[in-house]
Amino acid sequence: MNAPPPPLRHFLDIKSHKRETLRAILTEARRGKARRAKEGRYDQKRPLAGKTLLIFFEEPSLRTRLSFDAAMREAGGEAVALQGGETHLGRGEEVSDMARIFSLYADLIALRATRHQTLLSLAEAARAPVINALTDAGHPCQLLADIMSFEEKRGAIEGRHLAWIGDANNMAASWLEAALVFGFHLRVASPNSEALPSSLAGRGREAGLLTLTKNPKEAALDADAVMTDCWSSLADDPKAAAAKKKALQSYRVDEALMALAKKDALFMHCLPAHRGEEVSASVIDGRQSVVWDEAENRLHIQKALLLWCAGVL
Ligand code: CP
Ligand code: NVA
């Protein structure tokens, strides 16, 4: 009798993975970045030759879509991008049926979905590895790029203090997952921190890895990095977005707030940014900002992630 095939290597969140797996992806991303700088854009070994990535996005994107596309091509594979509105998704075709179709034509699937449940349904029915390219519950690819960027500048993230200022959204949830897996302290200053997954927040507090406050100054004090994100996310309806904008007025990251953090603290933001809302122009365009490194590292993380999902890493 043939042995059953190994389980698919989905990448749906941070919390389901061991630190060693995430560390292996980060290490490969760092190596790949160095290799690319030395040898050029295209990996001569073509580790993903003959493989196709389907990039299926229900929501807009700039960085994620382009970095997945570039990562796949640079690794010798091919990418096909499809927008939700171009399919029958809005006309009632079930995601599980779509997953079976995707699996016929593609070896890897990257999905950006408004609701996390769509991602879970797709992953359950797919016969190819599925990557979370952002849902309302998390943005794990971005998180790995952010950890890579932090560590390039400041060394290992374990044991550090990071401050999240603003909306307790999908990025904040992924940071919380990462704090638990890697073991760093996350201080969240938010008017809606109850939006974070309660079981994870409970575990974080018990482990002494999470502090929740409504005071941005308390969160930023002596932090190694100060992070924020836009005040409304793709999954928010206009009413929720307006309410958040009102509640978040005192959660702007500006120079006064950065001055409370460590002298060499980094400013991080996944982008797109809204200068004058969640962050002042002087901070995001200032010397402590690493937002362009974060965006650049999306490519290297995406490539390493694709290798891991394809079983090459
Ligand atoms: N940071 C990020 O995911 O950006 P996009 O929405 O442009 O992909
Ligand atoms: N929290 C934002 C991140 C965008 C990359 C959103 O979900 O829209």
mmCIF file of C-alpha atoms and ligand atoms in Angstrom:
data_model
loop_
_atom_site.group_PDB
_atom_site.id
_atom_site.type_symbol
_atom_site.label_atom_id
_atom_site.label_comp_id
_atom_site.label_asym_id
_atom_site.label_seq_id
_atom_site.Cartn_x
_atom_site.Cartn_y
_atom_site.Cartn_z
ATOM 1 C CA MET A 1 0.000 0.000 0.000
ATOM 2 C CA ASN A 2 1.269 3.507 -0.826
ATOM 3 C CA ALA A 3 2.007 5.795 2.124
ATOM 4 C CA PRO A 4 -0.465 8.705 2.440
ATOM 5 C CA PRO A 5 0.855 11.977 0.973
ATOM 6 C CA PRO A 6 2.345 14.428 3.512
ATOM 7 C CA PRO A 7 -0.116 17.057 4.788
ATOM 8 C CA LEU A 8 -0.317 20.232 2.731
ATOM 9 C CA ARG A 9 1.872 23.036 4.002
ATOM 10 C CA HIS A 10 -0.715 25.788 4.373
ATOM 11 C CA PHE A 11 0.377 29.132 5.817
ATOM 12 C CA LEU A 12 -2.798 30.583 7.305
ATOM 13 C CA ASP A 13 -1.512 32.360 10.410
ATOM 14 C CA ILE A 14 1.494 32.684 12.685
ATOM 15 C CA LYS A 15 0.126 30.851 15.706
ATOM 16 C CA SER A 16 -0.095 27.398 14.074
ATOM 17 C CA HIS A 17 3.625 27.257 13.365
ATOM 18 C CA LYS A 18 6.567 26.363 15.531
ATOM 19 C CA ARG A 19 9.198 28.993 16.061
ATOM 20 C CA GLU A 20 11.721 26.741 14.228
ATOM 21 C CA THR A 21 9.569 26.707 11.085
ATOM 22 C CA LEU A 22 9.208 30.488 11.110
ATOM 23 C CA ARG A 23 12.919 30.854 11.867
ATOM 24 C CA ALA A 24 13.741 28.616 8.850
ATOM 25 C CA ILE A 25 11.605 30.845 6.600
ATOM 26 C CA LEU A 26 13.253 33.989 8.009
ATOM 27 C CA THR A 27 16.729 32.532 7.531
ATOM 28 C CA GLU A 28 15.989 31.581 3.920
ATOM 29 C CA ALA A 29 14.567 35.070 3.279
ATOM 30 C CA ARG A 30 17.768 36.653 4.605
ATOM 31 C CA ARG A 31 19.941 34.322 2.521
ATOM 32 C CA GLY A 32 17.801 34.888 -0.563
ATOM 33 C CA LYS A 33 18.052 38.641 -0.142
ATOM 34 C CA ALA A 34 21.853 38.458 0.082
ATOM 35 C CA ARG A 35 22.027 36.073 -2.884
ATOM 36 C CA ARG A 36 19.851 38.329 -5.013
ATOM 37 C CA ALA A 37 21.999 41.367 -4.185
ATOM 38 C CA LYS A 38 25.101 39.454 -5.288
ATOM 39 C CA GLU A 39 23.904 37.303 -8.173
ATOM 40 C CA GLY A 40 20.960 39.224 -9.567
ATOM 41 C CA ARG A 41 17.195 39.089 -9.503
ATOM 42 C CA TYR A 42 16.571 35.604 -10.931
ATOM 43 C CA ASP A 43 17.569 32.539 -8.945
ATOM 44 C CA GLN A 44 19.610 30.469 -11.397
ATOM 45 C CA LYS A 45 18.604 27.257 -9.600
ATOM 46 C CA ARG A 46 14.937 27.988 -10.448
ATOM 47 C CA PRO A 47 13.626 26.161 -7.353
ATOM 48 C CA LEU A 48 9.981 26.733 -8.319
ATOM 49 C CA ALA A 49 10.346 25.887 -12.034
ATOM 50 C CA GLY A 50 7.234 24.214 -13.407
ATOM 51 C CA LYS A 51 5.066 25.540 -10.566
ATOM 52 C CA THR A 52 2.234 28.019 -10.803
ATOM 53 C CA LEU A 53 0.982 30.305 -8.042
ATOM 54 C CA LEU A 54 -2.606 31.477 -8.187
ATOM 55 C CA ILE A 55 -2.964 34.889 -6.550
ATOM 56 C CA PHE A 56 -6.645 35.264 -5.750
ATOM 57 C CA PHE A 57 -7.636 38.560 -4.146
ATOM 58 C CA GLU A 58 -11.086 39.628 -3.006
ATOM 59 C CA GLU A 59 -9.697 42.987 -1.883
ATOM 60 C CA PRO A 60 -7.285 45.594 -3.329
ATOM 61 C CA SER A 61 -3.535 45.261 -2.855
ATOM 62 C CA LEU A 62 -0.309 46.791 -4.078
ATOM 63 C CA ARG A 63 2.616 45.266 -2.152
ATOM 64 C CA THR A 64 1.303 41.779 -1.464
ATOM 65 C CA ARG A 65 0.123 41.072 -4.968
ATOM 66 C CA LEU A 66 3.250 42.452 -6.653
ATOM 67 C CA SER A 67 5.671 40.793 -4.232
ATOM 68 C CA PHE A 68 4.039 37.377 -4.661
ATOM 69 C CA ASP A 69 4.136 37.769 -8.420
ATOM 70 C CA ALA A 70 7.789 38.852 -8.432
ATOM 71 C CA ALA A 71 8.798 36.194 -5.893
ATOM 72 C CA MET A 72 7.303 33.419 -7.987
ATOM 73 C CA ARG A 73 8.896 34.593 -11.230
ATOM 74 C CA GLU A 74 12.294 35.192 -9.654
ATOM 75 C CA ALA A 75 12.229 31.628 -8.276
ATOM 76 C CA GLY A 76 11.568 30.257 -11.769
ATOM 77 C CA GLY A 77 7.814 29.710 -11.442
ATOM 78 C CA GLU A 78 4.768 31.432 -12.865
ATOM 79 C CA ALA A 79 1.995 33.461 -11.280
ATOM 80 C CA VAL A 80 -1.580 34.115 -12.323
ATOM 81 C CA ALA A 81 -3.529 36.857 -10.572
ATOM 82 C CA LEU A 82 -7.293 36.872 -10.326
ATOM 83 C CA GLN A 83 -9.530 39.440 -8.650
ATOM 84 C CA GLY A 84 -12.672 38.232 -6.827
ATOM 85 C CA GLY A 85 -14.916 40.323 -9.083
ATOM 86 C CA GLU A 86 -13.568 38.562 -12.155
ATOM 87 C CA THR A 87 -14.914 35.222 -10.915
ATOM 88 C CA HIS A 88 -18.311 33.863 -9.921
ATOM 89 C CA LEU A 89 -17.604 34.406 -6.217
ATOM 90 C CA GLY A 90 -20.124 37.248 -5.959
ATOM 91 C CA ARG A 91 -22.697 35.184 -7.876
ATOM 92 C CA GLY A 92 -22.832 32.371 -5.389
ATOM 93 C CA GLU A 93 -20.119 29.927 -6.507
ATOM 94 C CA GLU A 94 -18.915 28.257 -3.343
ATOM 95 C CA VAL A 95 -15.350 28.802 -2.205
ATOM 96 C CA SER A 96 -14.923 25.066 -1.679
ATOM 97 C CA ASP A 97 -15.822 24.443 -5.333
ATOM 98 C CA MET A 98 -13.455 27.200 -6.395
ATOM 99 C CA ALA A 99 -10.716 25.587 -4.314
ATOM 100 C CA ARG A 100 -11.039 22.363 -6.285
ATOM 101 C CA ILE A 101 -10.796 24.263 -9.554
ATOM 102 C CA PHE A 102 -7.764 26.272 -8.376
ATOM 103 C CA SER A 103 -6.087 23.012 -7.373
ATOM 104 C CA LEU A 104 -6.481 21.654 -10.901
ATOM 105 C CA TYR A 105 -4.470 24.481 -12.419
ATOM 106 C CA ALA A 106 -2.156 25.774 -9.705
ATOM 107 C CA ASP A 107 0.416 24.306 -7.313
ATOM 108 C CA LEU A 108 0.160 27.093 -4.733
ATOM 109 C CA ILE A 109 -2.638 29.503 -3.823
ATOM 110 C CA ALA A 110 -2.345 32.937 -2.174
ATOM 111 C CA LEU A 111 -5.684 34.307 -1.016
ATOM 112 C CA ARG A 112 -6.634 37.756 0.262
ATOM 113 C CA ALA A 113 -10.123 37.442 1.710
ATOM 114 C CA THR A 114 -12.414 39.863 3.459
ATOM 115 C CA ARG A 115 -13.365 37.200 6.010
ATOM 116 C CA HIS A 116 -11.002 34.669 7.549
ATOM 117 C CA GLN A 117 -13.661 31.965 7.216
ATOM 118 C CA THR A 118 -13.290 32.178 3.425
ATOM 119 C CA LEU A 119 -9.603 31.338 3.803
ATOM 120 C CA LEU A 120 -10.361 28.396 6.114
ATOM 121 C CA SER A 121 -12.992 27.036 3.698
ATOM 122 C CA LEU A 122 -10.580 27.358 0.798
ATOM 123 C CA ALA A 123 -7.758 25.644 2.678
ATOM 124 C CA GLU A 124 -10.031 22.811 3.743
ATOM 125 C CA ALA A 125 -11.093 22.025 0.195
ATOM 126 C CA ALA A 126 -7.869 22.869 -1.675
ATOM 127 C CA ARG A 127 -5.435 20.230 -2.843
ATOM 128 C CA ALA A 128 -2.594 22.741 -2.979
ATOM 129 C CA PRO A 129 -1.004 24.761 -0.160
ATOM 130 C CA VAL A 130 -2.890 27.960 0.677
ATOM 131 C CA ILE A 131 -1.246 31.166 1.926
ATOM 132 C CA ASN A 132 -3.035 33.895 3.861
ATOM 133 C CA ALA A 133 -2.324 37.097 1.953
ATOM 134 C CA LEU A 134 -4.456 39.053 4.497
ATOM 135 C CA THR A 135 -7.833 38.467 6.066
ATOM 136 C CA ASP A 136 -9.730 40.347 8.758
ATOM 137 C CA ALA A 137 -8.036 38.048 11.301
ATOM 138 C CA GLY A 138 -4.396 38.425 10.338
ATOM 139 C CA HIS A 139 -1.631 39.280 7.913
ATOM 140 C CA PRO A 140 1.050 36.686 8.652
ATOM 141 C CA CYS A 141 3.212 37.294 5.536
ATOM 142 C CA GLN A 142 3.539 40.954 6.490
ATOM 143 C CA LEU A 143 4.395 39.941 10.029
ATOM 144 C CA LEU A 144 7.349 37.846 8.919
ATOM 145 C CA ALA A 145 8.601 40.709 6.724
ATOM 146 C CA ASP A 146 8.290 43.025 9.723
ATOM 147 C CA ILE A 147 10.235 40.676 11.992
ATOM 148 C CA MET A 148 12.911 40.369 9.308
ATOM 149 C CA SER A 149 13.114 44.176 9.074
ATOM 150 C CA PHE A 150 13.309 44.593 12.845
ATOM 151 C CA GLU A 151 16.058 41.998 13.141
ATOM 152 C CA GLU A 152 18.112 43.452 10.281
ATOM 153 C CA LYS A 153 18.359 46.680 12.260
ATOM 154 C CA ARG A 154 18.277 45.567 15.878
ATOM 155 C CA GLY A 155 19.054 41.850 16.144
ATOM 156 C CA ALA A 156 16.892 39.092 17.607
ATOM 157 C CA ILE A 157 13.333 40.093 18.452
ATOM 158 C CA GLU A 158 13.068 37.653 21.367
ATOM 159 C CA GLY A 159 12.796 39.501 24.675
ATOM 160 C CA ARG A 160 12.230 42.943 23.100
ATOM 161 C CA HIS A 161 9.439 45.423 23.838
ATOM 162 C CA LEU A 162 7.274 46.452 20.915
ATOM 163 C CA ALA A 163 4.432 48.960 21.034
ATOM 164 C CA TRP A 164 1.325 48.763 18.904
ATOM 165 C CA ILE A 165 -0.578 52.061 18.756
ATOM 166 C CA GLY A 166 -4.048 52.325 17.212
ATOM 167 C CA ASP A 167 -6.642 49.958 15.838
ATOM 168 C CA ALA A 168 -6.634 46.437 17.326
ATOM 169 C CA ASN A 169 -6.923 45.043 13.815
ATOM 170 C CA ASN A 170 -5.604 42.101 11.804
ATOM 171 C CA MET A 171 -1.995 43.333 12.011
ATOM 172 C CA ALA A 172 -2.246 43.755 15.782
ATOM 173 C CA ALA A 173 -3.635 40.204 16.043
ATOM 174 C CA SER A 174 -0.729 38.828 14.002
ATOM 175 C CA TRP A 175 1.743 40.735 16.187
ATOM 176 C CA LEU A 176 0.117 39.153 19.229
ATOM 177 C CA GLU A 177 0.464 35.689 17.698
ATOM 178 C CA ALA A 178 4.119 36.443 16.949
ATOM 179 C CA ALA A 179 4.757 37.677 20.507
ATOM 180 C CA LEU A 180 3.561 34.299 21.803
ATOM 181 C CA VAL A 181 5.569 32.230 19.320
ATOM 182 C CA PHE A 182 8.827 34.223 19.442
ATOM 183 C CA GLY A 183 8.632 35.445 23.035
ATOM 184 C CA PHE A 184 8.713 39.227 22.934
ATOM 185 C CA HIS A 185 6.623 41.731 24.839
ATOM 186 C CA LEU A 186 3.818 43.491 22.998
ATOM 187 C CA ARG A 187 2.175 46.579 24.483
ATOM 188 C CA VAL A 188 -1.059 47.455 22.726
ATOM 189 C CA ALA A 189 -2.498 50.947 23.160
ATOM 190 C CA SER A 190 -5.902 50.869 21.549
ATOM 191 C CA PRO A 191 -9.460 52.016 22.228
ATOM 192 C CA ASN A 192 -10.720 48.615 20.996
ATOM 193 C CA SER A 193 -8.243 46.050 22.303
ATOM 194 C CA GLU A 194 -11.178 43.769 23.101
ATOM 195 C CA ALA A 195 -11.221 43.088 19.341
ATOM 196 C CA LEU A 196 -8.064 40.992 19.748
ATOM 197 C CA PRO A 197 -8.764 37.236 19.928
ATOM 198 C CA SER A 198 -9.601 36.758 23.616
ATOM 199 C CA SER A 199 -7.891 33.386 24.088
ATOM 200 C CA LEU A 200 -4.628 34.682 22.611
ATOM 201 C CA ALA A 201 -4.852 37.884 24.639
ATOM 202 C CA GLY A 202 -5.448 35.816 27.785
ATOM 203 C CA ARG A 203 -2.432 33.627 27.048
ATOM 204 C CA GLY A 204 -0.321 36.691 26.299
ATOM 205 C CA ARG A 205 -1.214 38.346 29.577
ATOM 206 C CA GLU A 206 -0.655 35.170 31.585
ATOM 207 C CA ALA A 207 2.758 34.718 29.986
ATOM 208 C CA GLY A 208 3.655 38.342 30.712
ATOM 209 C CA LEU A 209 4.025 38.975 26.975
ATOM 210 C CA LEU A 210 1.041 41.299 26.472
ATOM 211 C CA THR A 211 0.035 44.584 28.082
ATOM 212 C CA LEU A 212 -3.201 46.282 27.081
ATOM 213 C CA THR A 213 -3.689 49.979 27.716
ATOM 214 C CA LYS A 214 -5.648 52.927 26.402
ATOM 215 C CA ASN A 215 -2.649 55.187 26.901
ATOM 216 C CA PRO A 216 -0.278 55.412 23.885
ATOM 217 C CA LYS A 217 2.425 56.983 26.076
ATOM 218 C CA GLU A 218 2.429 53.998 28.419
ATOM 219 C CA ALA A 219 2.817 51.635 25.464
ATOM 220 C CA ALA A 220 5.568 53.633 23.758
ATOM 221 C CA LEU A 221 7.708 54.150 26.855
ATOM 222 C CA ASP A 222 11.181 52.612 26.301
ATOM 223 C CA ALA A 223 9.899 50.508 23.389
ATOM 224 C CA ASP A 224 12.321 49.022 20.841
ATOM 225 C CA ALA A 225 9.822 49.674 18.069
ATOM 226 C CA VAL A 226 6.586 51.607 17.694
ATOM 227 C CA MET A 227 4.104 50.246 15.177
ATOM 228 C CA THR A 228 0.813 51.384 13.790
ATOM 229 C CA ASP A 229 -1.514 50.806 10.832
ATOM 230 C CA CYS A 230 -4.277 52.668 9.047
ATOM 231 C CA TRP A 231 -7.309 53.538 11.120
ATOM 232 C CA SER A 232 -9.670 51.454 9.039
ATOM 233 C CA SER A 233 -9.051 48.136 7.379
ATOM 234 C CA LEU A 234 -10.276 46.596 4.149
ATOM 235 C CA ALA A 235 -12.852 44.512 6.010
ATOM 236 C CA ASP A 236 -14.441 47.496 7.798
ATOM 237 C CA ASP A 237 -17.736 48.786 6.467
ATOM 238 C CA PRO A 238 -18.055 52.604 6.130
ATOM 239 C CA LYS A 239 -19.902 52.906 9.464
ATOM 240 C CA ALA A 240 -17.223 50.975 11.367
ATOM 241 C CA ALA A 241 -14.515 52.950 9.601
ATOM 242 C CA ALA A 242 -16.078 56.286 10.622
ATOM 243 C CA ALA A 243 -16.460 55.157 14.249
ATOM 244 C CA LYS A 244 -12.834 53.992 14.379
ATOM 245 C CA LYS A 245 -11.584 57.255 12.932
ATOM 246 C CA LYS A 246 -13.338 59.135 15.713
ATOM 247 C CA ALA A 247 -12.110 56.811 18.476
ATOM 248 C CA LEU A 248 -8.512 56.822 17.256
ATOM 249 C CA GLN A 249 -7.869 60.579 17.115
ATOM 250 C CA SER A 250 -5.565 60.486 20.144
ATOM 251 C CA TYR A 251 -3.629 57.448 18.879
ATOM 252 C CA ARG A 252 -1.450 59.173 16.282
ATOM 253 C CA VAL A 253 2.242 58.253 16.261
ATOM 254 C CA ASP A 254 4.057 61.583 16.202
ATOM 255 C CA GLU A 255 7.470 62.843 17.233
ATOM 256 C CA ALA A 256 6.396 63.411 20.841
ATOM 257 C CA LEU A 257 5.306 59.787 21.141
ATOM 258 C CA MET A 258 8.458 58.473 19.430
ATOM 259 C CA ALA A 259 10.531 60.529 21.880
ATOM 260 C CA LEU A 260 9.216 58.328 24.727
ATOM 261 C CA ALA A 261 10.485 55.151 23.080
ATOM 262 C CA LYS A 262 14.149 54.093 23.138
ATOM 263 C CA LYS A 263 16.464 56.530 21.431
ATOM 264 C CA ASP A 264 17.105 54.111 18.577
ATOM 265 C CA ALA A 265 13.514 52.784 18.423
ATOM 266 C CA LEU A 266 12.212 51.848 14.995
ATOM 267 C CA PHE A 267 8.964 53.094 13.508
ATOM 268 C CA MET A 268 7.097 50.388 11.596
ATOM 269 C CA HIS A 269 3.994 50.445 9.391
ATOM 270 C CA CYS A 270 2.855 47.827 6.887
ATOM 271 C CA LEU A 271 1.529 50.487 4.473
ATOM 272 C CA PRO A 272 -0.583 51.939 2.928
ATOM 273 C CA ALA A 273 -0.156 54.895 5.307
ATOM 274 C CA HIS A 274 -2.201 58.022 5.847
ATOM 275 C CA ARG A 275 0.108 60.834 6.894
ATOM 276 C CA GLY A 276 -1.599 63.101 9.408
ATOM 277 C CA GLU A 277 -3.931 60.321 10.564
ATOM 278 C CA GLU A 278 -2.278 57.329 12.245
ATOM 279 C CA VAL A 279 1.229 58.737 11.766
ATOM 280 C CA SER A 280 2.738 62.165 11.266
ATOM 281 C CA ALA A 281 4.731 62.755 8.088
ATOM 282 C CA SER A 282 7.811 63.622 10.141
ATOM 283 C CA VAL A 283 7.802 60.155 11.736
ATOM 284 C CA ILE A 284 7.055 57.992 8.709
ATOM 285 C CA ASP A 285 9.493 59.972 6.557
ATOM 286 C CA GLY A 286 11.980 60.385 9.394
ATOM 287 C CA ARG A 287 15.220 58.653 10.362
ATOM 288 C CA GLN A 288 13.633 56.006 12.607
ATOM 289 C CA SER A 289 11.205 54.759 9.984
ATOM 290 C CA VAL A 290 11.865 51.368 8.354
ATOM 291 C CA VAL A 291 8.696 51.222 6.279
ATOM 292 C CA TRP A 292 10.582 50.860 2.969
ATOM 293 C CA ASP A 293 12.633 47.992 4.373
ATOM 294 C CA GLU A 294 9.394 46.308 5.433
ATOM 295 C CA ALA A 295 7.979 46.688 1.926
ATOM 296 C CA GLU A 296 11.196 45.435 0.315
ATOM 297 C CA ASN A 297 11.354 42.441 2.624
ATOM 298 C CA ARG A 298 7.891 41.357 1.554
ATOM 299 C CA LEU A 299 9.531 40.006 -1.606
ATOM 300 C CA HIS A 300 12.169 37.988 0.235
ATOM 301 C CA ILE A 301 9.717 36.583 2.764
ATOM 302 C CA GLN A 302 7.221 35.710 0.036
ATOM 303 C CA LYS A 303 9.915 33.787 -1.838
ATOM 304 C CA ALA A 304 11.014 31.856 1.252
ATOM 305 C CA LEU A 305 7.393 31.170 2.151
ATOM 306 C CA LEU A 306 6.623 29.828 -1.314
ATOM 307 C CA LEU A 307 9.635 27.510 -1.068
ATOM 308 C CA TRP A 308 8.452 26.279 2.316
ATOM 309 C CA CYS A 309 4.860 25.746 1.132
ATOM 310 C CA ALA A 310 6.091 23.931 -1.978
ATOM 311 C CA GLY A 311 8.187 21.622 0.223
ATOM 312 C CA VAL A 312 11.461 22.856 -1.283
ATOM 313 C CA LEU A 313 12.631 24.413 1.998
HETATM 314 N N1 CP B 1 1.010 45.871 3.403
HETATM 315 C C1 CP B 1 0.225 45.321 2.473
HETATM 316 O O1 CP B 1 -0.210 44.182 2.575
HETATM 317 O O2 CP B 1 -0.035 46.145 1.428
HETATM 318 P P1 CP B 1 -1.041 45.842 0.239
HETATM 319 O O3 CP B 1 -2.438 45.925 0.799
HETATM 320 O O4 CP B 1 -0.769 46.929 -0.750
HETATM 321 O O5 CP B 1 -0.779 44.492 -0.312
HETATM 322 N N1 NVA B 2 -5.082 46.536 8.449
HETATM 323 C C1 NVA B 2 -4.984 46.818 7.044
HETATM 324 C C2 NVA B 2 -3.698 46.298 6.509
HETATM 325 C C3 NVA B 2 -3.457 46.608 5.072
HETATM 326 C C4 NVA B 2 -2.203 45.993 4.548
HETATM 327 C C5 NVA B 2 -6.162 46.236 6.297
HETATM 328 O O1 NVA B 2 -6.613 45.135 6.632
HETATM 329 O O2 NVA B 2 -6.663 46.875 5.377
#
